[in-house]
mmCIF file of C-alpha atoms in Angstrom:
data_model
loop_
_atom_site.group_PDB
_atom_site.id
_atom_site.type_symbol
_atom_site.label_atom_id
_atom_site.label_comp_id
_atom_site.label_asym_id
_atom_site.label_seq_id
_atom_site.Cartn_x
_atom_site.Cartn_y
_atom_site.Cartn_z
ATOM 1 C CA MET E 198 36.012 121.108 87.875
ATOM 2 C CA LYS E 199 38.304 123.902 87.764
ATOM 3 C CA ALA E 200 41.810 123.982 89.277
ATOM 4 C CA THR E 201 41.971 124.962 92.981
ATOM 5 C CA PRO E 202 43.273 128.435 93.049
ATOM 6 C CA LEU E 203 46.726 128.596 94.531
ATOM 7 C CA THR E 204 47.166 129.371 97.874
ATOM 8 C CA LEU E 205 48.962 132.811 98.704
ATOM 9 C CA ARG E 206 51.996 130.628 100.223
ATOM 10 C CA LYS E 207 52.286 128.490 97.099
ATOM 11 C CA LYS E 208 52.161 131.628 94.583
ATOM 12 C CA LEU E 209 54.838 133.273 96.628
ATOM 13 C CA VAL E 210 57.171 130.196 96.616
ATOM 14 C CA LEU E 211 56.317 129.363 93.162
ATOM 15 C CA GLU E 212 56.975 133.222 92.114
ATOM 16 C CA LEU E 213 60.476 132.992 93.832
ATOM 17 C CA TRP E 214 61.160 129.529 92.108
ATOM 18 C CA ARG E 215 60.360 130.976 88.735
ATOM 19 C CA GLN E 216 62.526 134.161 89.129
ATOM 20 C CA LYS E 217 65.610 131.644 90.034
ATOM 21 C CA GLU E 218 64.566 129.239 87.021
ATOM 22 C CA GLU E 219 64.655 132.282 84.536
ATOM 23 C CA MET E 220 68.503 132.952 85.725
ATOM 24 C CA VAL E 221 69.254 129.361 85.304
ATOM 25 C CA ARG E 222 67.755 129.602 81.847
ATOM 26 C CA GLU E 223 70.047 132.252 80.968
ATOM 27 C CA GLU E 224 73.178 130.845 82.255
ATOM 28 C CA HIS E 225 72.085 127.044 81.044
ATOM 29 C CA PRO E 226 74.935 125.184 82.801
ATOM 30 C CA LEU E 227 75.260 121.840 81.323
ATOM 31 C CA ARG E 228 74.917 119.401 84.213
ATOM 32 C CA GLN E 229 73.450 116.227 82.784
ATOM 33 C CA LEU E 230 74.111 114.625 79.215
ATOM 34 C CA PHE E 231 72.405 111.421 78.273
ATOM 35 C CA TRP E 232 73.890 109.109 75.917
ATOM 36 C CA GLU E 233 71.674 107.066 73.702
ATOM 37 C CA CYS E 234 74.456 104.396 73.607
ATOM 38 C CA THR E 235 71.889 102.007 71.323
ATOM 39 C CA LEU E 236 68.315 101.461 69.973
ATOM 40 C CA ARG E 237 68.456 97.860 70.822
ATOM 41 C CA CYS E 238 66.211 96.436 73.462
ATOM 42 C CA ASP E 239 65.179 92.988 74.690
ATOM 43 C CA LEU E 240 61.681 93.970 75.690
ATOM 44 C CA LYS E 241 58.642 95.202 74.457
ATOM 45 C CA CYS E 242 57.065 97.497 76.946
ATOM 46 C CA ARG E 243 53.569 98.331 76.691
ATOM 47 C CA HIS E 244 54.207 102.046 77.592
ATOM 48 C CA CYS E 245 57.435 102.624 75.728
ATOM 49 C CA GLY E 246 57.326 106.175 73.694
ATOM 50 C CA SER E 247 60.999 105.221 72.000
ATOM 51 C CA ASP E 248 61.995 103.698 68.902
ATOM 52 C CA CYS E 249 63.554 100.826 70.325
ATOM 53 C CA LYS E 250 63.504 97.141 68.999
ATOM 54 C CA MET E 251 64.533 93.865 69.722
ATOM 55 C CA GLN E 252 67.011 93.966 67.042
ATOM 56 C CA ASP E 253 67.361 97.299 65.349
ATOM 57 C CA ALA E 254 68.846 97.483 61.810
ATOM 58 C CA SER E 255 71.266 100.956 62.982
ATOM 59 C CA LYS E 256 74.565 99.995 64.671
ATOM 60 C CA ASP E 257 75.491 101.048 68.161
ATOM 61 C CA MET E 258 77.178 104.476 68.202
ATOM 62 C CA PRO E 259 81.024 103.837 68.239
ATOM 63 C CA ARG E 260 82.062 104.917 71.981
ATOM 64 C CA GLU E 261 84.947 106.605 70.568
ATOM 65 C CA ASP E 262 82.262 108.947 68.811
ATOM 66 C CA PHE E 263 80.725 109.687 72.056
ATOM 67 C CA LEU E 264 84.109 110.105 74.093
ATOM 68 C CA ARG E 265 85.044 112.631 71.493
ATOM 69 C CA VAL E 266 82.034 114.838 72.505
ATOM 70 C CA LEU E 267 83.406 114.394 76.033
ATOM 71 C CA ASP E 268 86.585 115.715 75.126
ATOM 72 C CA SER E 269 85.003 118.801 73.578
ATOM 73 C CA ILE E 270 83.153 119.415 76.593
ATOM 74 C CA ALA E 271 86.363 119.187 78.874
ATOM 75 C CA ARG E 272 88.228 121.733 76.909
ATOM 76 C CA LYS E 273 85.796 124.369 78.174
ATOM 77 C CA LEU E 274 84.047 122.841 81.166
ATOM 78 C CA ASP E 275 84.950 120.797 84.497
ATOM 79 C CA PRO E 276 84.078 117.033 83.682
ATOM 80 C CA HIS E 277 83.267 116.685 87.413
ATOM 81 C CA GLY E 278 80.157 118.768 87.197
ATOM 82 C CA VAL E 279 78.609 116.910 84.162
ATOM 83 C CA PHE E 280 76.890 113.798 84.970
ATOM 84 C CA VAL E 281 76.382 111.300 82.125
ATOM 85 C CA ILE E 282 73.666 109.248 82.047
ATOM 86 C CA ILE E 283 73.934 106.094 79.733
ATOM 87 C CA SER E 284 70.318 105.138 78.138
ATOM 88 C CA GLY E 285 69.118 103.355 75.334
ATOM 89 C CA GLY E 286 67.235 101.230 74.042
ATOM 90 C CA GLU E 287 69.188 98.984 76.607
ATOM 91 C CA PRO E 288 72.520 99.899 77.535
ATOM 92 C CA LEU E 289 73.257 96.173 78.781
ATOM 93 C CA MET E 290 72.764 94.990 75.436
ATOM 94 C CA ARG E 291 76.024 96.442 74.384
ATOM 95 C CA LYS E 292 78.697 93.874 75.298
ATOM 96 C CA ASP E 293 81.169 96.846 75.550
ATOM 97 C CA ILE E 294 79.228 98.718 78.126
ATOM 98 C CA GLU E 295 81.927 98.594 80.872
ATOM 99 C CA GLU E 296 84.265 99.698 78.561
ATOM 100 C CA CYS E 297 82.297 102.549 77.644
ATOM 101 C CA GLY E 298 81.701 103.450 81.212
ATOM 102 C CA ARG E 299 85.568 102.950 82.358
ATOM 103 C CA ALA E 300 86.749 105.351 79.328
ATOM 104 C CA ILE E 301 83.783 108.016 80.644
ATOM 105 C CA SER E 302 85.253 107.847 84.414
ATOM 106 C CA GLU E 303 89.027 108.349 82.915
ATOM 107 C CA LYS E 304 87.814 111.564 81.202
ATOM 108 C CA GLY E 305 86.787 112.621 84.314
ATOM 109 C CA PHE E 306 83.111 112.518 83.897
ATOM 110 C CA PRO E 307 80.652 110.882 86.620
ATOM 111 C CA TRP E 308 78.075 108.714 85.088
ATOM 112 C CA GLY E 309 75.127 106.329 85.641
ATOM 113 C CA MET E 310 72.879 103.945 83.752
ATOM 114 C CA VAL E 311 69.145 103.868 82.941
ATOM 115 C CA THR E 312 68.369 99.864 82.796
ATOM 116 C CA ASN E 313 65.577 97.424 82.621
ATOM 117 C CA ALA E 314 67.899 95.003 84.496
ATOM 118 C CA LEU E 315 67.335 91.863 82.273
ATOM 119 C CA HIS E 316 70.902 91.396 81.726
ATOM 120 C CA LEU E 317 72.245 92.718 85.263
ATOM 121 C CA THR E 318 73.996 89.559 86.201
ATOM 122 C CA PRO E 319 76.299 89.570 89.206
ATOM 123 C CA GLN E 320 79.452 89.412 87.086
ATOM 124 C CA ARG E 321 77.879 92.415 84.864
ATOM 125 C CA TRP E 322 77.280 94.404 88.035
ATOM 126 C CA GLN E 323 80.555 93.769 89.343
ATOM 127 C CA GLY E 324 81.868 95.154 85.832
ATOM 128 C CA LEU E 325 80.158 98.174 86.169
ATOM 129 C CA LEU E 326 81.208 98.891 89.597
ATOM 130 C CA HIS E 327 85.116 98.524 88.445
ATOM 131 C CA ALA E 328 84.258 101.008 85.726
ATOM 132 C CA GLY E 329 83.185 103.472 88.095
ATOM 133 C CA ILE E 330 79.338 103.770 87.964
ATOM 134 C CA ARG E 331 77.889 106.103 90.344
ATOM 135 C CA SER E 332 74.093 105.701 89.779
ATOM 136 C CA MET E 333 71.392 103.588 88.257
ATOM 137 C CA ALA E 334 67.703 103.827 87.822
ATOM 138 C CA ILE E 335 65.713 100.496 86.976
ATOM 139 C CA SER E 336 62.027 100.090 86.387
ATOM 140 C CA LEU E 337 59.488 98.110 88.249
ATOM 141 C CA ASP E 338 56.007 98.034 87.281
ATOM 142 C CA GLY E 339 54.440 96.001 89.564
ATOM 143 C CA LEU E 340 54.835 92.656 91.556
ATOM 144 C CA GLU E 341 55.697 89.746 89.462
ATOM 145 C CA THR E 342 52.507 89.226 87.356
ATOM 146 C CA ASP E 343 51.658 93.067 86.562
ATOM 147 C CA HIS E 344 55.470 93.719 86.087
ATOM 148 C CA ASN E 345 56.138 90.822 83.563
ATOM 149 C CA TRP E 346 52.819 91.808 81.509
ATOM 150 C CA MET E 347 54.078 95.421 81.227
ATOM 151 C CA ARG E 348 57.351 94.459 80.272
ATOM 152 C CA GLY E 349 56.324 91.222 77.872
ATOM 153 C CA ASN E 350 59.087 89.097 79.555
ATOM 154 C CA ASP E 351 58.338 86.261 81.882
ATOM 155 C CA ARG E 352 61.945 86.524 83.621
ATOM 156 C CA SER E 353 61.838 90.338 84.039
ATOM 157 C CA PHE E 354 60.471 90.339 87.380
ATOM 158 C CA GLN E 355 62.991 87.774 88.737
ATOM 159 C CA MET E 356 65.825 89.909 87.329
ATOM 160 C CA VAL E 357 64.612 93.308 88.631
ATOM 161 C CA SER E 358 64.260 91.829 92.276
ATOM 162 C CA GLN E 359 67.887 90.243 92.082
ATOM 163 C CA ALA E 360 69.301 93.335 90.881
ATOM 164 C CA ILE E 361 67.447 95.214 93.640
ATOM 165 C CA ASP E 362 69.467 92.841 96.362
ATOM 166 C CA MET E 363 72.613 93.743 94.350
ATOM 167 C CA LEU E 364 72.407 97.570 94.672
ATOM 168 C CA VAL E 365 71.090 97.671 98.269
ATOM 169 C CA ALA E 366 74.160 95.420 99.010
ATOM 170 C CA GLN E 367 76.524 98.031 97.737
ATOM 171 C CA ASP E 368 76.866 100.567 100.578
ATOM 172 C CA GLY E 369 76.342 103.803 99.477
ATOM 173 C CA PHE E 370 75.386 103.413 96.107
ATOM 174 C CA VAL E 371 72.582 105.813 94.567
ATOM 175 C CA PHE E 372 69.799 104.149 92.578
ATOM 176 C CA ASP E 373 66.040 104.584 92.347
ATOM 177 C CA ILE E 374 63.298 102.505 91.282
ATOM 178 C CA VAL E 375 60.742 103.999 88.795
ATOM 179 C CA THR E 376 57.425 102.887 88.507
ATOM 180 C CA CYS E 377 54.984 103.667 85.552
ATOM 181 C CA VAL E 378 51.678 104.217 87.323
ATOM 182 C CA ASN E 379 48.666 102.511 84.627
ATOM 183 C CA ARG E 380 45.456 101.144 84.729
ATOM 184 C CA ARG E 381 46.621 97.703 85.853
ATOM 185 C CA ASN E 382 48.821 98.670 88.970
ATOM 186 C CA TYR E 383 46.809 101.868 89.970
ATOM 187 C CA SER E 384 45.264 99.616 92.641
ATOM 188 C CA HIS E 385 48.479 97.824 93.765
ATOM 189 C CA LEU E 386 50.702 100.871 94.542
ATOM 190 C CA ASP E 387 50.637 99.863 98.268
ATOM 191 C CA ASP E 388 51.794 96.378 97.184
ATOM 192 C CA ILE E 389 54.885 97.980 95.305
ATOM 193 C CA LYS E 390 55.675 100.183 98.001
ATOM 194 C CA GLU E 391 55.884 97.522 100.783
ATOM 195 C CA PHE E 392 57.855 94.942 98.716
ATOM 196 C CA LEU E 393 60.359 97.961 97.853
ATOM 197 C CA ILE E 394 60.584 98.661 101.876
ATOM 198 C CA SER E 395 60.988 95.254 102.647
ATOM 199 C CA LYS E 396 64.140 95.112 100.021
ATOM 200 C CA GLY E 397 65.637 97.880 101.667
ATOM 201 C CA VAL E 398 65.026 100.599 98.773
ATOM 202 C CA LYS E 399 65.219 104.254 99.703
ATOM 203 C CA ARG E 400 64.076 105.927 96.681
ATOM 204 C CA TRP E 401 61.040 105.470 94.276
ATOM 205 C CA ARG E 402 59.925 107.464 91.573
ATOM 206 C CA LEU E 403 56.568 107.264 90.039
ATOM 207 C CA PHE E 404 55.510 109.061 86.503
ATOM 208 C CA THR E 405 52.333 108.520 84.519
ATOM 209 C CA VAL E 406 52.023 108.059 80.995
ATOM 210 C CA PHE E 407 52.315 110.576 78.368
ATOM 211 C CA PRO E 408 50.339 109.612 74.770
ATOM 212 C CA VAL E 409 53.503 108.735 72.682
ATOM 213 C CA GLY E 410 54.545 105.421 71.083
ATOM 214 C CA ARG E 411 52.996 102.397 72.282
ATOM 215 C CA ALA E 412 50.905 103.995 75.297
ATOM 216 C CA ALA E 413 49.236 106.479 72.893
ATOM 217 C CA LEU E 414 47.135 103.518 71.582
ATOM 218 C CA ASP E 415 47.061 101.409 74.715
ATOM 219 C CA PRO E 416 43.779 102.149 76.803
ATOM 220 C CA ASP E 417 45.286 100.086 79.599
ATOM 221 C CA MET E 418 47.868 102.795 80.334
ATOM 222 C CA ARG E 419 45.747 105.902 80.404
ATOM 223 C CA LEU E 420 44.263 106.640 83.777
ATOM 224 C CA THR E 421 40.780 108.466 84.451
ATOM 225 C CA ASN E 422 41.290 111.685 85.779
ATOM 226 C CA GLU E 423 40.412 110.536 89.108
ATOM 227 C CA GLU E 424 43.129 108.051 89.152
ATOM 228 C CA PHE E 425 45.530 110.585 88.088
ATOM 229 C CA ARG E 426 44.750 113.040 91.023
ATOM 230 C CA GLY E 427 44.888 109.927 92.977
ATOM 231 C CA VAL E 428 48.601 109.491 92.088
ATOM 232 C CA PHE E 429 49.275 112.613 93.614
ATOM 233 C CA ASP E 430 47.186 112.253 96.900
ATOM 234 C CA TYR E 431 49.134 108.841 97.252
ATOM 235 C CA LEU E 432 52.415 110.637 96.821
ATOM 236 C CA ARG E 433 51.296 113.104 99.474
ATOM 237 C CA ARG E 434 50.599 110.129 101.990
ATOM 238 C CA THR E 435 53.493 108.080 101.308
ATOM 239 C CA ARG E 436 55.874 111.406 101.848
ATOM 240 C CA ALA E 437 54.303 112.285 104.945
ATOM 241 C CA GLU E 438 54.760 108.401 106.337
ATOM 242 C CA GLY E 439 58.615 108.864 105.684
ATOM 243 C CA ARG E 440 59.256 105.226 105.316
ATOM 244 C CA ILE E 441 60.416 105.527 101.583
ATOM 245 C CA ARG E 442 61.337 108.719 99.574
ATOM 246 C CA ALA E 443 58.593 108.651 97.005
ATOM 247 C CA ASP E 444 58.848 111.687 94.225
ATOM 248 C CA TYR E 445 56.762 111.956 91.062
ATOM 249 C CA GLY E 446 58.530 112.249 87.986
ATOM 250 C CA CYS E 447 59.833 115.760 86.431
ATOM 251 C CA GLU E 448 57.337 116.193 83.919
ATOM 252 C CA GLY E 449 54.354 118.695 84.095
ATOM 253 C CA PHE E 450 53.166 121.374 86.492
ATOM 254 C CA LEU E 451 50.801 120.367 89.087
ATOM 255 C CA GLY E 452 49.358 123.608 90.574
ATOM 256 C CA ASN E 453 48.776 123.210 94.296
ATOM 257 C CA TYR E 454 50.636 119.644 94.651
ATOM 258 C CA GLU E 455 53.600 121.654 93.629
ATOM 259 C CA GLY E 456 56.146 121.176 96.544
ATOM 260 C CA GLU E 457 54.250 118.347 97.958
ATOM 261 C CA VAL E 458 55.170 115.505 95.656
ATOM 262 C CA ARG E 459 58.514 115.462 94.748
ATOM 263 C CA ASN E 460 61.638 117.298 95.913
ATOM 264 C CA ARG E 461 61.878 120.217 93.692
ATOM 265 C CA LEU E 462 59.059 122.177 92.124
ATOM 266 C CA PHE E 463 58.368 121.968 88.447
ATOM 267 C CA SER E 464 60.482 123.267 85.645
ATOM 268 C CA CYS E 465 61.388 121.493 82.390
ATOM 269 C CA GLN E 466 65.347 121.252 82.300
ATOM 270 C CA ALA E 467 65.604 120.076 78.819
ATOM 271 C CA GLY E 468 68.089 122.113 76.937
ATOM 272 C CA VAL E 469 68.522 124.312 80.065
ATOM 273 C CA THR E 470 70.688 121.901 82.064
ATOM 274 C CA VAL E 471 69.980 118.628 80.555
ATOM 275 C CA GLY E 472 71.438 117.461 77.086
ATOM 276 C CA SER E 473 71.650 114.402 74.960
ATOM 277 C CA VAL E 474 73.523 112.774 72.180
ATOM 278 C CA MET E 475 71.063 110.433 70.613
ATOM 279 C CA ALA E 476 71.828 107.208 68.591
ATOM 280 C CA ASP E 477 72.272 108.666 65.325
ATOM 281 C CA GLY E 478 74.209 111.344 66.723
ATOM 282 C CA SER E 479 71.424 114.119 67.089
ATOM 283 C CA ILE E 480 72.526 116.780 69.520
ATOM 284 C CA ALA E 481 69.230 116.772 71.682
ATOM 285 C CA ALA E 482 68.003 117.644 74.891
ATOM 286 C CA CYS E 483 66.050 115.316 77.669
ATOM 287 C CA ALA E 484 65.984 111.474 75.980
ATOM 288 C CA SER E 485 62.432 111.520 76.565
ATOM 289 C CA ILE E 486 61.387 114.392 73.808
ATOM 290 C CA ARG E 487 60.550 111.965 70.521
ATOM 291 C CA ALA E 488 59.547 115.007 68.451
ATOM 292 C CA ASP E 489 62.356 116.321 66.515
ATOM 293 C CA PHE E 490 63.664 119.590 68.475
ATOM 294 C CA ASN E 491 67.131 118.448 67.676
ATOM 295 C CA GLN E 492 69.586 121.266 67.672
ATOM 296 C CA GLY E 493 72.522 119.343 65.508
ATOM 297 C CA ASN E 494 74.821 116.316 65.066
ATOM 298 C CA ILE E 495 77.694 115.541 66.325
ATOM 299 C CA TYR E 496 79.124 114.427 63.012
ATOM 300 C CA GLN E 497 78.742 117.939 61.582
ATOM 301 C CA ASP E 498 78.689 120.046 64.732
ATOM 302 C CA ASP E 499 80.620 120.385 67.826
ATOM 303 C CA PHE E 500 78.545 119.516 70.680
ATOM 304 C CA LEU E 501 79.310 122.551 73.302
ATOM 305 C CA ASP E 502 78.943 125.233 70.181
ATOM 306 C CA VAL E 503 75.503 124.076 69.861
ATOM 307 C CA TRP E 504 74.863 123.918 73.342
ATOM 308 C CA GLU E 505 75.985 127.590 74.034
ATOM 309 C CA ASN E 506 74.528 129.050 70.876
ATOM 310 C CA ARG E 507 71.267 127.294 69.857
ATOM 311 C CA TYR E 508 68.437 125.783 71.944
ATOM 312 C CA THR E 509 66.359 128.663 71.693
ATOM 313 C CA ALA E 510 63.051 127.070 71.690
ATOM 314 C CA TYR E 511 64.086 125.317 74.998
ATOM 315 C CA ARG E 512 65.028 128.500 76.719
ATOM 316 C CA HIS E 513 62.490 130.788 75.539
ATOM 317 C CA HIS E 514 59.031 129.578 76.025
ATOM 318 C CA GLU E 515 56.760 132.300 74.709
ATOM 319 C CA TRP E 516 56.170 130.277 71.506
ATOM 320 C CA MET E 517 54.332 127.884 73.343
ATOM 321 C CA ARG E 518 51.475 130.518 74.233
ATOM 322 C CA THR E 519 48.937 128.847 71.844
ATOM 323 C CA ASP E 520 45.774 126.725 72.517
ATOM 324 C CA ASP E 521 44.862 125.757 75.991
ATOM 325 C CA CYS E 522 48.303 127.838 76.766
ATOM 326 C CA SER E 523 47.410 130.855 75.188
ATOM 327 C CA ASP E 524 45.457 132.731 78.180
ATOM 328 C CA CYS E 525 46.349 130.225 81.002
ATOM 329 C CA LYS E 526 46.848 132.196 84.176
ATOM 330 C CA TYR E 527 49.416 129.889 85.524
ATOM 331 C CA PHE E 528 51.832 129.949 82.396
ATOM 332 C CA ARG E 529 54.292 131.973 84.265
ATOM 333 C CA TYR E 530 54.803 128.840 86.524
ATOM 334 C CA CYS E 531 54.097 126.097 84.022
ATOM 335 C CA GLN E 532 56.027 127.784 81.162
ATOM 336 C CA GLY E 533 54.275 125.189 78.743
ATOM 337 C CA ASN E 534 54.776 122.146 80.371
ATOM 338 C CA GLY E 535 57.542 119.647 79.462
ATOM 339 C CA MET E 536 59.151 119.840 76.092
ATOM 340 C CA HIS E 537 58.625 115.871 75.809
ATOM 341 C CA LEU E 538 54.791 116.787 75.720
ATOM 342 C CA ARG E 539 55.134 118.756 72.518
ATOM 343 C CA ASP E 540 54.349 116.943 69.061
ATOM 344 C CA GLY E 541 56.519 117.836 66.065
ATOM 345 C CA ASN E 542 54.548 120.952 65.563
ATOM 346 C CA GLY E 543 54.767 122.236 68.876
ATOM 347 C CA LYS E 544 51.026 121.343 70.228
ATOM 348 C CA LEU E 545 50.857 120.478 73.528
ATOM 349 C CA LEU E 546 49.779 116.571 73.936
ATOM 350 C CA LEU E 547 48.917 116.649 77.740
ATOM 351 C CA CYS E 548 48.643 119.521 80.316
ATOM 352 C CA HIS E 549 48.880 118.037 83.761
ATOM 353 C CA LEU E 550 46.829 120.873 85.423
ATOM 354 C CA LYS E 551 43.728 120.284 83.312
ATOM 355 C CA ARG E 552 43.614 116.548 84.018
ATOM 356 C CA ILE E 553 43.883 117.200 87.568
ATOM 357 C CA ALA E 554 40.993 119.637 87.396
ATOM 358 C CA ASP E 555 38.726 117.853 85.058
#
């Protein structure tokens, strides 16, 4: 099955988007900064593509080291325009995470968190609010049985459900619920949707597994091509209903689904508007990238100097025109797909458009 040719209207929209994104790559304004504050995690999720463990031998990055990065950025950029996202591992395994957030706020940077919510008690939630947290993303991969199976913990669903209630009750707080679509929960997406709507959730983000980490070896994680297409058809229908804002994650060019399954067209912002500081000090881009495309290290380099003068592989994608991308007529819009889908040798691990078409 070949990919359905793009409609004329879609081509025009994508061409305008491509031109806009070319200018963004040239300007590369830093808008989001991930901080991988720890490699420790208290879950063993079946789809995890990271290096996290229950108890990792490496120590958490001292917050003073990351705060020096923010000082460097603030000397040249308006801190209010750079959103810090604390990730891990599991950030709430740090006992000082509230102090970290407060210090980030005091330096003028807005901040949020990605968490599995297992330690998000009412007391910690209040502490995070007092520390100035602005947003949060929490994972929910099904109702109780499916979610706990995915996360490997019998208390996980209960804690996520409690966390959702707390976040909904906080008037005006911005958060979304993130669902990893897999073979087990694919047929239960309506159940998840109705549960979230009944809770008062407004934003729901779906993503599909890419073949890295544990997911690469787990057949339950990999959708069939028919199911893969079905995710986007489901998102179309859900968005048309208008009962909850449903979006596909930022990964992957989707052909004629572009503009219909998420609120922006595809472009990989890793190293363009998104940077990161990893737990070992590596200066990277999107925290989902696990291949070694690091650009430096905060213990030897100034972050902002690296941001302004390196990241060539992220901002100029002609080097990606190999293998399936070499003669693809959609490369001008796709630009080689997301950087998190490239292995250490630069080889593309997954082409969304090819999976949609097959």
